[in-house]
Short mmCIF file of C-alpha atoms in Angstrom, two decimals:
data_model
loop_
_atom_site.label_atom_id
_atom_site.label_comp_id
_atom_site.label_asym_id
_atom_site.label_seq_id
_atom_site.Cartn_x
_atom_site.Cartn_y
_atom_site.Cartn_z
CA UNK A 1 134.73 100.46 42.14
CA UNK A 2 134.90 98.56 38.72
CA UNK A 3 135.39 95.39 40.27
CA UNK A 4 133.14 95.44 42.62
CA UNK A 5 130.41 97.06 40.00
CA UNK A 6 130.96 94.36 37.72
CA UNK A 7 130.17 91.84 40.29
CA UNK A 8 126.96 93.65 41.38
CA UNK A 9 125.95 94.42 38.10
CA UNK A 10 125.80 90.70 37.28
CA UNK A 11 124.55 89.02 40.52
CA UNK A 12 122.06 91.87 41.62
CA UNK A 13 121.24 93.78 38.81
CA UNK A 14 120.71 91.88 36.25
CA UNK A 15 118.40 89.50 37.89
CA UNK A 16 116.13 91.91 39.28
CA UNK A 17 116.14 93.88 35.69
CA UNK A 18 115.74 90.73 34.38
CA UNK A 19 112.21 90.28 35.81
CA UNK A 20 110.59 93.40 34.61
CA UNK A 21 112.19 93.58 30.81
CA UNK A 22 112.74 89.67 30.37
CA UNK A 23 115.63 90.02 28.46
CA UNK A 24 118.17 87.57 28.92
CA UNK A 25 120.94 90.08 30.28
CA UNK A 26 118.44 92.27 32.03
CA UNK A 27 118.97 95.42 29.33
CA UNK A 28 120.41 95.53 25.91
CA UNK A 29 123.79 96.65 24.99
CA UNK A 30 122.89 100.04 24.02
CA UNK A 31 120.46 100.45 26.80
CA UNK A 32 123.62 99.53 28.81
CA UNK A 33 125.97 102.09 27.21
CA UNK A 34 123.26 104.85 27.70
CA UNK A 35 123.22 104.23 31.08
CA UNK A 36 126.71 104.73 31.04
CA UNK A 37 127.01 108.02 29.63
CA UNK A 38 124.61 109.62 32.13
CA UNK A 39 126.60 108.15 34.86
CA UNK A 40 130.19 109.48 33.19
CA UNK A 41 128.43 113.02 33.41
CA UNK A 42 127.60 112.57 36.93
CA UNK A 43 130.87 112.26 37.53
CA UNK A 44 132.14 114.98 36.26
CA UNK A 45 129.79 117.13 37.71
CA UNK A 46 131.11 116.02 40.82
CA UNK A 47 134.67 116.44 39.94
CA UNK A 48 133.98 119.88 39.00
CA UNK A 49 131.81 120.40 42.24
CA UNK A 50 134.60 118.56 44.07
CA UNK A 51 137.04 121.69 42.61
CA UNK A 52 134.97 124.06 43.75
CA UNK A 53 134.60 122.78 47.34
CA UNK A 54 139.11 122.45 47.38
CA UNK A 55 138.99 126.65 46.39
CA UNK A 56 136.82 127.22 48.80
CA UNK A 57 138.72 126.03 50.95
CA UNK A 58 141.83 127.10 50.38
CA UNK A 59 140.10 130.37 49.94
CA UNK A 60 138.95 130.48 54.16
CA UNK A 61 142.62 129.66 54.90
CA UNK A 62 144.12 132.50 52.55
CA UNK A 63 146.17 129.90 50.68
CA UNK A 64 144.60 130.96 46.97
CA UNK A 65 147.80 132.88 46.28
CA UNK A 66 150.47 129.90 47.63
CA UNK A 67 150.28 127.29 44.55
CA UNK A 68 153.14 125.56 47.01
CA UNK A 69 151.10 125.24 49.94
CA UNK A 70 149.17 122.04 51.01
CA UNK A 71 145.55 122.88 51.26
CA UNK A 72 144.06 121.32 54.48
CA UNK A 73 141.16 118.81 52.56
CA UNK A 74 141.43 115.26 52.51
CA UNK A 75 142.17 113.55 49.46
CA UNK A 76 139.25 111.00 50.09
CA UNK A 77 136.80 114.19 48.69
CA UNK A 78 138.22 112.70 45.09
CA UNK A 79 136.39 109.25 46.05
CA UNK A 80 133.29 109.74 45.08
CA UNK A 81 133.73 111.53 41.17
CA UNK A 82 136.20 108.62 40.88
CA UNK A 83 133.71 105.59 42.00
CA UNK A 84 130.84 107.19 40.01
CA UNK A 85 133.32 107.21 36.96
CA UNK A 86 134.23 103.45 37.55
CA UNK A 87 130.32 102.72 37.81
CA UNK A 88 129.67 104.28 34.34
CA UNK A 89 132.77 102.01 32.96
CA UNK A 90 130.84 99.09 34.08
CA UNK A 91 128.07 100.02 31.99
CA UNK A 92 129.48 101.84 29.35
CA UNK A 93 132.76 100.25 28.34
CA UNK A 94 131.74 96.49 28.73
CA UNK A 95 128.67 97.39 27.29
CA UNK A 96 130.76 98.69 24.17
CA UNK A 97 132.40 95.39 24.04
CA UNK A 98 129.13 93.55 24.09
CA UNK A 99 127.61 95.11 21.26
CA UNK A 100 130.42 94.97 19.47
CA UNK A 101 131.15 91.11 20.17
CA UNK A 102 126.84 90.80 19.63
CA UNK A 103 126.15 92.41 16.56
CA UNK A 104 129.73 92.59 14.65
CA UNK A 105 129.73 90.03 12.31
CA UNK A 106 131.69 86.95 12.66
CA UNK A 107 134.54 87.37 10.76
CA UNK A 108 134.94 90.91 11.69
CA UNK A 109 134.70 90.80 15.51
CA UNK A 110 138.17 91.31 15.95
CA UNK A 111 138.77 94.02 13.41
CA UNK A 112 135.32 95.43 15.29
CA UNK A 113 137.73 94.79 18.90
CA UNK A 114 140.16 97.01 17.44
CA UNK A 115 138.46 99.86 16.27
CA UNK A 116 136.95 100.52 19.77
CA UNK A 117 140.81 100.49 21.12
CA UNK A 118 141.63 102.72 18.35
CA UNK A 119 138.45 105.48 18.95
CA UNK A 120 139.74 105.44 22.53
CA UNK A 121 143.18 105.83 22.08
CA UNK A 122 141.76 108.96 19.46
CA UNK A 123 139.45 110.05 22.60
CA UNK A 124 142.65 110.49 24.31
CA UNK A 125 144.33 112.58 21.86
CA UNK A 126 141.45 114.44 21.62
CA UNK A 127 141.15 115.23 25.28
CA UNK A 128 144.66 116.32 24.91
CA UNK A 129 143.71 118.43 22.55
CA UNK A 130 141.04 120.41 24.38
CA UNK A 131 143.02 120.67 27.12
CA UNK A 132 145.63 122.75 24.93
CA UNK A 133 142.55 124.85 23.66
CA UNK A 134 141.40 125.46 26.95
CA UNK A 135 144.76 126.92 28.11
CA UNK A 136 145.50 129.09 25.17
CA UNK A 137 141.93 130.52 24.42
CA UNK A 138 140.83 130.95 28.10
CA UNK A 139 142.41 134.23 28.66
CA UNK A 140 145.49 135.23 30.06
CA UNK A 141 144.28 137.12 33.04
CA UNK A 142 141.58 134.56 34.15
CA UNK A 143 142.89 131.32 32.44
CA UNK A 144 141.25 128.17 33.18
CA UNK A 145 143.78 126.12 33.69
CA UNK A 146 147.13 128.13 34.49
CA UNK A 147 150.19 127.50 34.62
CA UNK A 148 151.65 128.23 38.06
CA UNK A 149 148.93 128.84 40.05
CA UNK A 150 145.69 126.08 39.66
CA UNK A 151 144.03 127.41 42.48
CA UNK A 152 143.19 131.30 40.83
CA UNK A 153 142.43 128.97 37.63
CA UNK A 154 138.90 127.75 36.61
CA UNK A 155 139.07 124.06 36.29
CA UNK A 156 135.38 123.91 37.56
CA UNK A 157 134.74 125.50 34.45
CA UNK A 158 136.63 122.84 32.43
CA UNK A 159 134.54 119.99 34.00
CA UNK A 160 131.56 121.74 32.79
CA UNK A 161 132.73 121.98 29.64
CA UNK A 162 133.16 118.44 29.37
CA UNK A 163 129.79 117.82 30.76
CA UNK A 164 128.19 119.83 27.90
CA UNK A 165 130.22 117.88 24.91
CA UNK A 166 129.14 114.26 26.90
CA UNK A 167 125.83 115.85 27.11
CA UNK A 168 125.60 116.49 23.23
CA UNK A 169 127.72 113.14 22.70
CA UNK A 170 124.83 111.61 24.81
CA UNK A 171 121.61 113.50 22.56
CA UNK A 172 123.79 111.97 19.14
CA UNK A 173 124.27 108.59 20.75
CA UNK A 174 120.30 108.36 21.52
CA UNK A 175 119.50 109.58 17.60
CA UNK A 176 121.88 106.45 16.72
CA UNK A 177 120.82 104.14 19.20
CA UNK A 178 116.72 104.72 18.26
CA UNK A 179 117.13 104.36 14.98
CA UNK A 180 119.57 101.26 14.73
CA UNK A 181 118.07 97.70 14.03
CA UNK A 182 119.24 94.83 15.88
CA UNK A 183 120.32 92.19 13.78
CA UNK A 184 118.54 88.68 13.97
CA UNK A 185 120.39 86.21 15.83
CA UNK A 186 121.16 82.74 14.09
CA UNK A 187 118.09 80.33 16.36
CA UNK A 188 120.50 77.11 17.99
CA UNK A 189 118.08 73.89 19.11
CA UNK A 190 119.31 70.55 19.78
CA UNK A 191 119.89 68.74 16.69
CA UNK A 192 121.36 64.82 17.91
CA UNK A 193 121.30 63.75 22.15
CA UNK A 194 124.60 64.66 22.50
CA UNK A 195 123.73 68.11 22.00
CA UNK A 196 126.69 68.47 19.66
CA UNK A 197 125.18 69.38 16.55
CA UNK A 198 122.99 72.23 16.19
CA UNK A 199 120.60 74.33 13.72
CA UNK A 200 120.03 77.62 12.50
CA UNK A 201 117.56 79.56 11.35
CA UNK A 202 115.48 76.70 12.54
CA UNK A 203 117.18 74.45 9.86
CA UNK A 204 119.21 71.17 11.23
CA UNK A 205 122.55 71.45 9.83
CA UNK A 206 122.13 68.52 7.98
CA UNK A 207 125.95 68.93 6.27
CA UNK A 208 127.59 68.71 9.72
CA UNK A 209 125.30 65.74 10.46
CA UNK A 210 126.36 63.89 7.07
CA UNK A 211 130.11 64.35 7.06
CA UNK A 212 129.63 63.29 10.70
CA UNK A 213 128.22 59.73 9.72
CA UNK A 214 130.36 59.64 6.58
CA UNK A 215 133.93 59.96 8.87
CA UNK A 216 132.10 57.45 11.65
CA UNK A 217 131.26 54.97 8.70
CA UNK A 218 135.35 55.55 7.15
CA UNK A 219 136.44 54.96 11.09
CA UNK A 220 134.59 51.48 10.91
CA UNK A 221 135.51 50.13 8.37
CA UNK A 222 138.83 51.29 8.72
CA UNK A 223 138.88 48.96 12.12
CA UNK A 224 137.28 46.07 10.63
CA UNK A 225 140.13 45.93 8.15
CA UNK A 226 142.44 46.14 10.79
#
């Protein structure tokens, strides 16, 4: 599903986004990763919807109480929760590498390229983490996420959780995104018919252009000695 997003995102979407906001890659980078959060929560609604429906039915066959036991639902429910989750990756992780490729500067795009590997590696952790919370806070008697038995456990529950904190992660990430300034981009025209040299800031870089003629001049004479 991340594959094939990416390739829709760029041939379909983007043009036809592109018409109404007339931005050169249809949205912005953090318009992108917003859209990306909503669609991660999506999905884990229907993972924890996608629980619910797999008790249900191993409630009807009296299989609730045999943690052994294969309950008769196709795998194929987990699909969907998975193929919404690769959708928001389309959006929300390459939009994360955008931004930071876009607006870190220069020298510090790869330092920038490591940091987002290093806050998801932490994300990780973290979701470890809450996972070990879950299980020893929950209760004994009506644990979330038991030991021996998943199926008298409340993992619905835990997807819910994790829908609220993306839900607040989403409300902070909107404060941040309205409130955070683009920063100009350096203006690039043709400076010479090879289109080899360029300007900025609507400047010609007249120091490329000079040590350009100056090494062309040194070549030349250079030959004529020769």
């Amino acid at each position: 599903s991340l594959l094939t997003g990416l390739v829709l995102y760029e041939r379909l979407f983007v043009p036809f986004i592109r018409r109404f906001t007339g931005h050169p890659s249809g949205i912005t980078c953090l318009q992108r990763m917003g859209i990306g959060c909503v669609i991660n929560i999506f999905a884990t609604i229907a993972a924890s919807m996608i629980e619910m429906k797999r008790k249900a039915v191993a409630m009807h066959h009296n299989l609730l109480d045999q943690p052994n036991a294969v309950i008769p639902i196709s795998v194929f429910w987990l699909v969907p929760q998975f193929c919404i989750h690769g959708l928001a990756e389309v959006f929300m992780y390459v939009g994360h590498l955008e931004f930071l490729y876009d607006q870190a500067p220069e020298s510090m795009r790869s330092t920038a390229a490591a940091l987002h590997y290093l806050t998801t590696s932490l994300g990780n952790y973290l979701g470890t983490l809450l996972v070990t919370l879950v299980h020893g806070y929950s209760g004994k008697q009506h644990n979330w996420l038991p030991n021996r038995n998943l199926n008298r456990g409340k993992l619905e529950y835990y997807y819910l959780l994790v829908t609220g904190i993306q839900v607040l992660n989403f409300i902070y990430f909107l404060v941040c995104a309205i409130s955070y300034t683009y920063k100009s981009l350096e203006a690039v025209k043709e400076c010479t018919k090879e289109n080899k040299d360029c300007c900025t800031a609507g400047c010609p870089r007249q120091d490329l252009i000079d040590v350009h003629n100056v090494q062309e001049g040194d070549r030349l004479r250079s030959n004529e000695r020769v």
